[in-house]
Coordinates of N, CA and C and ligand atoms in Angstrom, one line a residue:
M1 N 190.8 96.5 138.8 CA 191.5 97.6 138.3 C 191.2 98.9 139.1
R2 N 192.2 99.6 139.5 CA 192.0 100.9 140.2 C 192.6 102.0 139.4
L3 N 191.8 102.9 138.9 CA 192.3 103.9 138.0 C 191.9 105.3 138.5
I4 N 192.7 106.3 138.1 CA 192.3 107.7 138.3 C 192.3 108.3 136.9
L5 N 191.2 109.1 136.6 CA 191.2 109.9 135.4 C 191.4 111.4 135.8
L6 N 192.5 112.0 135.3 CA 192.8 113.4 135.6 C 192.5 114.2 134.3
G7 N 192.1 115.4 134.5 CA 191.9 116.3 133.3 C 191.1 117.5 133.7
P8 N 191.2 118.6 133.0 CA 190.4 119.8 133.3 C 188.9 119.6 133.1
P9 N 188.1 120.5 133.6 CA 186.7 120.4 133.3 C 186.4 120.4 131.8
G10 N 185.6 119.6 131.3 CA 185.3 119.5 129.9 C 186.2 118.7 129.1
A11 N 187.1 117.9 129.7 CA 188.0 117.1 129.0 C 187.4 115.8 128.6
G12 N 186.2 115.5 129.1 CA 185.5 114.2 128.7 C 185.8 113.1 129.7
K13 N 186.2 113.4 130.9 CA 186.5 112.4 131.9 C 185.3 111.5 132.2
G14 N 184.1 112.1 132.3 CA 182.9 111.3 132.6 C 182.6 110.3 131.4
T15 N 182.7 110.8 130.2 CA 182.4 110.0 129.0 C 183.4 108.8 129.0
Q16 N 184.6 109.1 129.2 CA 185.6 108.0 129.1 C 185.5 107.0 130.3
A17 N 185.2 107.6 131.5 CA 185.0 106.7 132.6 C 183.8 105.7 132.4
Q18 N 182.8 106.2 131.8 CA 181.6 105.4 131.6 C 182.0 104.2 130.7
R19 N 182.8 104.5 129.7 CA 183.2 103.5 128.7 C 184.1 102.4 129.4
L20 N 184.9 102.9 130.3 CA 185.8 101.9 131.0 C 185.0 101.1 132.0
V21 N 184.0 101.7 132.6 CA 183.0 100.9 133.5 C 182.4 99.8 132.7
D22 N 181.9 100.0 131.5 CA 181.3 99.0 130.7 C 182.3 97.9 130.3
K23 N 183.5 98.4 130.0 CA 184.5 97.4 129.4 C 185.1 96.5 130.5
H24 N 185.3 97.1 131.7 CA 186.0 96.3 132.7 C 185.2 95.9 133.9
G25 N 183.9 96.3 133.9 CA 183.1 95.8 135.0 C 183.5 96.4 136.4
I26 N 183.9 97.7 136.3 CA 184.3 98.4 137.5 C 183.3 99.5 137.7
V27 N 183.4 100.2 138.9 CA 182.4 101.3 139.1 C 183.1 102.6 138.9
Q28 N 182.3 103.6 138.5 CA 182.8 105.0 138.4 C 182.5 105.7 139.6
L29 N 183.5 106.3 140.3 CA 183.3 107.1 141.5 C 183.6 108.5 141.1
S30 N 182.5 109.3 140.9 CA 182.7 110.7 140.6 C 182.3 111.5 141.8
T31 N 183.3 112.2 142.3 CA 183.0 113.0 143.5 C 182.1 114.2 143.2
G32 N 182.2 114.7 141.9 CA 181.2 115.7 141.5 C 179.8 115.2 141.6
D33 N 179.6 114.0 141.0 CA 178.2 113.4 141.1 C 177.7 113.2 142.5
M34 N 178.7 112.7 143.3 CA 178.3 112.4 144.7 C 177.9 113.7 145.5
L35 N 178.7 114.8 145.2 CA 178.5 116.1 145.9 C 177.1 116.7 145.3
R36 N 176.9 116.5 144.0 CA 175.6 117.1 143.5 C 174.4 116.3 144.1
A37 N 174.6 115.0 144.3 CA 173.5 114.3 144.9 C 173.3 114.8 146.4
A38 N 174.4 115.0 147.1 CA 174.3 115.5 148.4 C 173.6 116.9 148.5
V39 N 174.0 117.8 147.5 CA 173.3 119.1 147.4 C 171.8 118.9 147.2
G40 N 171.5 118.0 146.2 CA 170.1 117.8 145.9 C 169.3 117.3 147.0
A41 N 169.9 116.4 147.9 CA 169.2 115.8 149.0 C 169.3 116.7 150.2
G42 N 170.0 117.8 150.2 CA 170.1 118.7 151.3 C 170.7 118.2 152.5
T43 N 171.7 117.2 152.3 CA 172.4 116.7 153.5 C 173.4 117.7 154.1
P44 N 173.9 117.5 155.3 CA 174.9 118.4 155.8 C 176.1 118.7 154.9
V45 N 176.6 117.6 154.2 CA 177.7 117.8 153.3 C 177.2 118.6 152.1
G46 N 176.0 118.4 151.6 CA 175.4 119.1 150.5 C 175.3 120.6 150.9
L47 N 174.9 120.9 152.1 CA 174.7 122.3 152.5 C 176.0 123.0 152.5
K48 N 177.1 122.3 153.0 CA 178.4 122.8 153.0 C 179.0 123.1 151.6
A49 N 178.6 122.2 150.7 CA 179.3 122.2 149.4 C 178.6 123.1 148.4
R50 N 177.3 123.4 148.6 CA 176.5 124.0 147.5 C 177.1 125.3 146.9
D51 N 177.3 126.2 147.8 CA 177.8 127.5 147.3 C 179.2 127.5 146.8
I52 N 180.0 126.6 147.4 CA 181.4 126.5 147.0 C 181.4 125.9 145.5
M53 N 180.6 124.9 145.3 CA 180.5 124.3 144.0 C 180.0 125.3 142.9
A54 N 179.0 126.0 143.3 CA 178.4 127.0 142.3 C 179.4 128.0 141.9
R55 N 180.3 128.4 142.8 CA 181.3 129.4 142.5 C 182.4 128.7 141.6
G56 N 182.6 127.4 141.7 CA 183.6 126.7 140.9 C 184.9 126.5 141.7
D57 N 184.8 126.7 143.1 CA 185.9 126.5 143.9 C 185.9 125.0 144.4
L58 N 187.0 124.6 145.0 CA 187.0 123.2 145.5 C 186.5 123.1 146.9
V59 N 185.7 122.0 147.1 CA 185.2 121.7 148.4 C 186.3 121.2 149.3
P60 N 186.3 121.5 150.6 CA 187.5 121.2 151.5 C 187.9 119.7 151.4
D61 N 189.2 119.5 151.4 CA 189.7 118.1 151.3 C 189.1 117.1 152.2
E62 N 188.9 117.5 153.5 CA 188.4 116.5 154.4 C 187.0 116.0 154.1
V63 N 186.2 116.9 153.4 CA 184.8 116.5 153.0 C 184.9 115.5 151.9
V64 N 185.6 115.7 150.9 CA 185.7 114.7 149.8 C 186.4 113.5 150.2
V65 N 187.5 113.6 151.0 CA 188.2 112.4 151.4 C 187.2 111.5 152.2
G66 N 186.4 112.1 153.0 CA 185.5 111.3 153.8 C 184.5 110.5 152.9
I67 N 184.0 111.3 151.9 CA 183.0 110.7 151.0 C 183.6 109.5 150.2
V68 N 184.9 109.7 149.7 CA 185.5 108.6 148.9 C 185.8 107.4 149.8
S69 N 186.3 107.7 151.0 CA 186.7 106.6 151.9 C 185.5 105.7 152.2
D70 N 184.3 106.3 152.4 CA 183.1 105.5 152.6 C 182.7 104.8 151.4
R71 N 182.8 105.5 150.2 CA 182.3 104.9 149.0 C 183.2 103.7 148.5
I72 N 184.5 103.7 148.7 CA 185.3 102.6 148.2 C 185.2 101.4 149.2
D73 N 184.5 101.6 150.3 CA 184.2 100.4 151.2 C 183.0 99.6 150.7
Q74 N 182.2 100.2 149.8 CA 181.0 99.5 149.4 C 181.3 98.3 148.6
P75 N 180.4 97.3 148.7 CA 180.7 96.0 148.0 C 181.0 96.1 146.5
D76 N 180.2 97.0 145.8 CA 180.4 97.1 144.4 C 181.7 97.7 143.9
A77 N 182.5 98.3 144.9 CA 183.8 98.8 144.5 C 184.9 97.8 144.7
R78 N 184.5 96.6 145.2 CA 185.6 95.6 145.5 C 186.3 95.2 144.2
N79 N 185.6 95.1 143.1 CA 186.2 94.6 141.9 C 187.1 95.6 141.3
G80 N 187.0 96.9 141.7 CA 187.8 97.9 141.2 C 187.0 99.2 140.9
F81 N 187.7 100.3 140.7 CA 186.9 101.5 140.4 C 187.8 102.5 139.6
I82 N 187.0 103.4 139.1 CA 187.7 104.5 138.4 C 187.3 105.8 139.0
L83 N 188.3 106.5 139.5 CA 188.0 107.8 140.2 C 188.0 108.9 139.2
D84 N 186.9 109.6 139.1 CA 186.6 110.7 138.2 C 186.4 112.0 138.9
G85 N 187.4 112.8 139.0 CA 187.3 114.1 139.7 C 187.9 114.0 141.1
F86 N 188.6 113.0 141.4 CA 189.3 112.8 142.7 C 190.5 111.9 142.5
P87 N 191.7 112.2 143.0 CA 191.9 113.4 143.8 C 192.1 114.7 143.0
R88 N 191.9 115.8 143.6 CA 192.1 117.1 142.9 C 193.1 118.0 143.6
T89 N 193.7 117.5 144.7 CA 194.8 118.3 145.4 C 195.8 117.2 145.8
V90 N 197.0 117.7 146.1 CA 198.0 116.8 146.6 C 197.6 116.2 148.0
P91 N 197.1 117.0 148.9 CA 196.6 116.3 150.2 C 195.6 115.2 149.9
Q92 N 194.7 115.4 148.9 CA 193.7 114.4 148.6 C 194.4 113.1 148.1
A93 N 195.5 113.3 147.3 CA 196.2 112.2 146.7 C 196.9 111.4 147.9
E94 N 197.5 112.2 148.8 CA 198.2 111.6 149.9 C 197.2 110.8 150.8
A95 N 196.0 111.4 151.0 CA 194.9 110.6 151.7 C 194.5 109.4 151.0
L96 N 194.4 109.4 149.7 CA 194.1 108.2 148.9 C 195.2 107.2 149.1
D97 N 196.4 107.6 149.0 CA 197.5 106.6 149.2 C 197.4 105.9 150.5
R98 N 197.0 106.7 151.6 CA 196.9 106.1 152.9 C 195.7 105.1 152.9
M99 N 194.6 105.5 152.3 CA 193.4 104.7 152.2 C 193.7 103.4 151.5
L100 N 194.4 103.4 150.4 CA 194.6 102.2 149.6 C 195.6 101.3 150.3
A101 N 196.6 102.0 151.0 CA 197.6 101.2 151.8 C 196.8 100.4 152.8
A102 N 195.8 101.0 153.4 CA 195.1 100.3 154.5 C 194.0 99.3 153.9
K103 N 193.5 99.6 152.8 CA 192.3 98.8 152.3 C 192.6 97.9 151.1
G104 N 193.8 97.7 150.8 CA 194.0 96.7 149.7 C 194.7 97.3 148.5
P105 N 194.5 96.6 147.3 CA 195.3 96.8 146.2 C 195.6 98.3 145.8
A106 N 196.8 98.5 145.3 CA 197.2 99.9 145.0 C 196.6 100.3 143.7
L107 N 196.9 101.5 143.3 CA 196.5 102.0 142.0 C 197.2 101.3 140.8
D108 N 196.4 101.1 139.7 CA 197.0 100.5 138.5 C 197.5 101.6 137.6
G109 N 196.9 102.7 137.7 CA 197.4 103.8 136.8 C 196.6 105.1 136.9
V110 N 197.2 106.1 136.4 CA 196.5 107.5 136.4 C 196.6 107.9 134.9
I111 N 195.4 108.2 134.4 CA 195.3 108.7 133.0 C 195.0 110.1 133.0
E112 N 195.9 110.9 132.3 CA 195.7 112.3 132.2 C 195.1 112.5 130.8
I113 N 193.9 113.2 130.7 CA 193.4 113.6 129.4 C 193.8 115.1 129.2
R114 N 194.8 115.3 128.3 CA 195.3 116.6 128.1 C 194.5 117.4 127.1
M115 N 194.3 118.7 127.4 CA 193.4 119.5 126.6 C 194.0 120.9 126.5
D116 N 193.7 121.5 125.3 CA 194.1 122.9 125.0 C 193.0 123.8 125.7
E117 N 193.4 124.8 126.4 CA 192.4 125.6 127.2 C 191.3 126.3 126.3
K118 N 191.8 126.8 125.2 CA 190.8 127.5 124.3 C 189.8 126.5 123.8
A119 N 190.2 125.3 123.4 CA 189.3 124.3 122.8 C 188.3 123.9 123.9
L120 N 188.8 123.9 125.2 CA 188.0 123.5 126.3 C 186.8 124.4 126.5
L121 N 187.2 125.7 126.4 CA 186.1 126.7 126.6 C 185.1 126.6 125.5
D122 N 185.6 126.4 124.2 CA 184.6 126.2 123.1 C 183.7 125.0 123.3
R123 N 184.4 123.9 123.8 CA 183.6 122.7 124.0 C 182.6 122.8 125.0
I124 N 182.9 123.5 126.1 CA 181.9 123.7 127.2 C 180.8 124.6 126.7
A125 N 181.2 125.7 126.0 CA 180.1 126.6 125.5 C 179.1 125.8 124.6
T126 N 179.7 124.9 123.7 CA 178.8 124.1 122.9 C 177.9 123.2 123.7
R127 N 178.5 122.6 124.7 CA 177.7 121.7 125.6 C 176.6 122.4 126.3
I128 N 176.9 123.6 126.8 CA 175.8 124.4 127.4 C 174.7 124.7 126.4
A129 N 175.1 125.2 125.2 CA 174.1 125.6 124.2 C 173.2 124.4 123.8
Q130 N 173.9 123.2 123.7 CA 173.1 122.0 123.3 C 172.1 121.7 124.4
M131 N 172.6 121.7 125.6 CA 171.7 121.4 126.8 C 170.5 122.3 126.8
E132 N 170.8 123.6 126.6 CA 169.7 124.6 126.7 C 168.7 124.4 125.6
A133 N 169.3 124.1 124.4 CA 168.4 123.8 123.2 C 167.5 122.6 123.5
R134 N 168.0 121.6 124.2 CA 167.1 120.5 124.5 C 166.2 120.7 125.7
G135 N 166.3 121.9 126.3 CA 165.5 122.2 127.4 C 165.9 121.6 128.7
E136 N 167.2 121.1 128.8 CA 167.8 120.5 130.0 C 168.3 121.5 130.9
K137 N 168.3 121.1 132.2 CA 168.9 122.0 133.2 C 170.4 122.1 133.1
V138 N 170.9 123.3 133.1 CA 172.4 123.4 133.0 C 172.9 123.5 134.4
R139 N 174.1 122.8 134.6 CA 174.7 122.9 136.0 C 175.0 124.3 136.4
P140 N 174.8 124.6 137.7 CA 175.0 125.9 138.2 C 176.4 126.4 138.0
D141 N 177.4 125.5 137.9 CA 178.8 125.9 137.7 C 179.2 125.9 136.2
D142 N 178.2 125.7 135.3 CA 178.5 125.8 133.9 C 178.2 127.2 133.4
N143 N 178.9 128.2 133.9 CA 178.7 129.6 133.4 C 180.1 130.2 133.4
P144 N 180.3 131.3 132.6 CA 181.7 131.8 132.3 C 182.5 132.1 133.6
E145 N 181.8 132.7 134.6 CA 182.6 133.0 135.8 C 183.1 131.8 136.6
A146 N 182.1 130.9 136.8 CA 182.5 129.7 137.6 C 183.5 128.8 136.8
L147 N 183.4 128.8 135.5 CA 184.3 128.0 134.6 C 185.7 128.6 134.8
K148 N 185.8 129.9 134.8 CA 187.2 130.5 135.0 C 187.8 130.0 136.3
T149 N 186.9 130.0 137.3 CA 187.4 129.6 138.6 C 187.8 128.1 138.6
R150 N 187.0 127.3 137.9 CA 187.2 125.8 137.8 C 188.5 125.5 137.1
L151 N 188.8 126.3 136.0 CA 190.0 126.1 135.3 C 191.2 126.5 136.1
H152 N 191.0 127.6 136.8 CA 192.1 128.1 137.7 C 192.4 127.1 138.8
A153 N 191.4 126.5 139.4 CA 191.6 125.5 140.4 C 192.3 124.3 139.8
Y154 N 192.0 123.9 138.6 CA 192.7 122.8 138.0 C 194.2 123.1 137.8
R155 N 194.5 124.3 137.3 CA 195.8 124.7 137.0 C 196.7 124.7 138.3
V156 N 196.1 125.3 139.3 CA 196.9 125.6 140.5 C 196.9 124.5 141.5
Q157 N 195.7 123.8 141.7 CA 195.6 122.8 142.8 C 195.7 121.4 142.2
T158 N 195.2 121.1 141.0 CA 195.2 119.8 140.5 C 196.4 119.4 139.7
A159 N 196.8 120.3 138.8 CA 197.9 120.0 137.9 C 199.2 119.5 138.6
P160 N 199.5 119.9 139.9 CA 200.6 119.3 140.6 C 200.6 117.8 140.8
L161 N 199.4 117.3 140.6 CA 199.3 115.8 140.7 C 199.9 115.1 139.6
L162 N 200.1 115.8 138.4 CA 200.8 115.2 137.3 C 202.2 114.8 137.7
D163 N 202.8 115.7 138.4 CA 204.2 115.5 138.9 C 204.2 114.4 140.0
Y164 N 203.2 114.5 140.9 CA 203.0 113.5 142.0 C 203.0 112.1 141.5
Y165 N 202.1 111.9 140.5 CA 201.9 110.5 140.0 C 203.0 110.2 138.9
G166 N 203.6 111.2 138.3 CA 204.7 110.9 137.3 C 205.8 110.3 138.1
K167 N 206.1 110.9 139.2 CA 207.3 110.4 140.0 C 207.1 109.0 140.5
K168 N 205.8 108.6 140.7 CA 205.5 107.2 141.1 C 205.5 106.3 139.9
G169 N 205.7 106.8 138.7 CA 205.7 106.0 137.5 C 204.3 105.5 137.1
L170 N 203.2 106.2 137.6 CA 201.9 105.7 137.3 C 201.2 106.5 136.2
L171 N 201.7 107.7 135.8 CA 201.0 108.6 134.9 C 201.1 108.2 133.5
R172 N 200.0 108.2 132.8 CA 200.0 108.0 131.3 C 199.1 109.2 130.8
S173 N 199.6 109.9 129.7 CA 198.9 111.0 129.2 C 198.3 110.7 127.8
V174 N 197.1 111.1 127.6 CA 196.5 110.9 126.2 C 196.0 112.3 125.7
D175 N 196.0 112.4 124.4 CA 195.6 113.7 123.8 C 194.0 113.8 123.8
G176 N 193.5 114.7 124.6 CA 192.1 114.8 124.7 C 191.4 115.6 123.6
M177 N 192.2 116.1 122.7 CA 191.6 116.9 121.6 C 191.1 116.0 120.5
A178 N 191.4 114.7 120.5 CA 191.0 113.8 119.5 C 189.5 113.5 119.7
S179 N 188.9 112.7 118.8 CA 187.5 112.2 118.9 C 187.4 111.3 120.1
I180 N 186.1 111.2 120.6 CA 185.8 110.3 121.7 C 186.4 108.9 121.5
D181 N 186.2 108.4 120.3 CA 186.7 107.0 120.0 C 188.3 107.0 120.1
A182 N 188.9 108.0 119.5 CA 190.3 108.0 119.4 C 190.9 108.2 120.8
V183 N 190.3 109.0 121.7 CA 190.7 109.1 123.1 C 190.6 107.8 123.8
A184 N 189.4 107.1 123.5 CA 189.2 105.8 124.2 C 190.3 104.8 123.8
Q185 N 190.6 104.8 122.5 CA 191.7 103.9 122.0 C 193.0 104.2 122.7
A186 N 193.3 105.5 122.8 CA 194.6 105.9 123.4 C 194.6 105.5 124.9
I187 N 193.5 105.5 125.5 CA 193.4 105.1 126.9 C 193.7 103.6 127.0
D188 N 193.0 102.8 126.1 CA 193.2 101.4 126.1 C 194.7 101.0 125.9
R189 N 195.3 101.8 125.0 CA 196.8 101.5 124.7 C 197.6 101.8 125.9
A190 N 197.2 102.9 126.6 CA 198.0 103.4 127.8 C 197.8 102.3 128.9
L191 N 196.7 101.7 128.9 CA 196.5 100.7 130.0 C 197.0 99.3 129.5
G192 N 197.5 99.2 128.3 CA 198.0 97.9 127.8 C 196.9 96.9 127.5
V193 N 195.7 97.4 127.2 CA 194.6 96.5 126.9 C 194.7 96.3 125.4
K194 N 194.6 95.0 125.0 CA 194.6 94.7 123.6 C 193.4 95.1 122.9
M195 N 193.5 95.7 121.7 CA 192.3 96.1 120.8 C 191.7 94.8 120.2
P196 N 190.3 94.8 120.1 CA 189.7 93.7 119.4 C 190.2 93.7 117.9
A197 N 190.2 92.5 117.3 CA 190.7 92.5 115.9 C 189.8 93.4 115.0
G198 N 190.5 94.2 114.2 CA 189.8 95.1 113.3 C 189.3 96.4 114.0
G199 N 189.5 96.4 115.3 CA 189.0 97.6 116.1 C 189.9 98.8 116.1
G200 N 191.0 98.7 115.4 CA 191.9 99.8 115.3 C 192.9 99.9 116.4
Ligands
AMP301 P1 183.0 117.8 138.7 O1 181.7 117.3 138.4 O2 184.1 116.8 138.8 O3 183.4 118.9 137.7 O4 182.9 118.6 140.1 C1 182.1 119.7 140.3 C2 182.5 120.4 141.5 O5 182.4 119.6 142.7 C3 183.9 121.0 141.5 O6 184.0 122.2 140.8 C4 184.1 121.1 143.0 O7 183.5 122.3 143.5 C5 183.4 119.9 143.6 N1 184.4 118.7 143.6 C6 184.3 117.6 142.9 N2 185.3 116.8 143.2 C7 186.0 117.4 144.1 C8 187.3 117.1 144.8 N3 187.9 115.9 144.6 N4 187.8 118.0 145.6 C9 187.2 119.2 145.9 N5 186.0 119.6 145.2 C10 185.5 118.7 144.4

């Protein structure tokens, strides 16, 4: 299974991706995680991406396309993968189409997790407060200024993908305002996966 999860920052893409990984035995490919690892390791990609990410802007397409292309060639991605945070622009989606055309099975679907922007800001503020209360390190881009930029990037650069995948008949939208379990069930339904008996 090859899936894309689309949604603004704070929509719960990572949480839902993890659940799909456990359920379907596929790998989660999060470009945000890969870039943060590169920043942490101080690689050339990391040095290029660090300040851009801290501001909340998007890293150049060719950088992320290169990372994803290398990653989907790894043996653990052969069974399938779920892309979390990629593609984020139309040129990235076009590059992914070319990659998949060259490297095997096409996409099975694109799931949009739809969110109300006000609820999103409340949710992220709560997440930051909880992390701080636990003494955990907060992401450098989890601050009001960078969040504004991240939401703007989603609206302007990523939202056009809804139309891109809608036209291909691949897009399924679920209501991200519901509970984690309810969103998970909506994603299962969207993917046509049967619910376990009694599982709602
Ligand atoms: P995320 O963890 O998905 O919220 O990503 C964190 C940051 O990494 C984003 O705000 C961008 O700066 C960068 N990033 C992650 N994925 C991409 C992508 N596909 N294209 C461009 N920048 C990305």
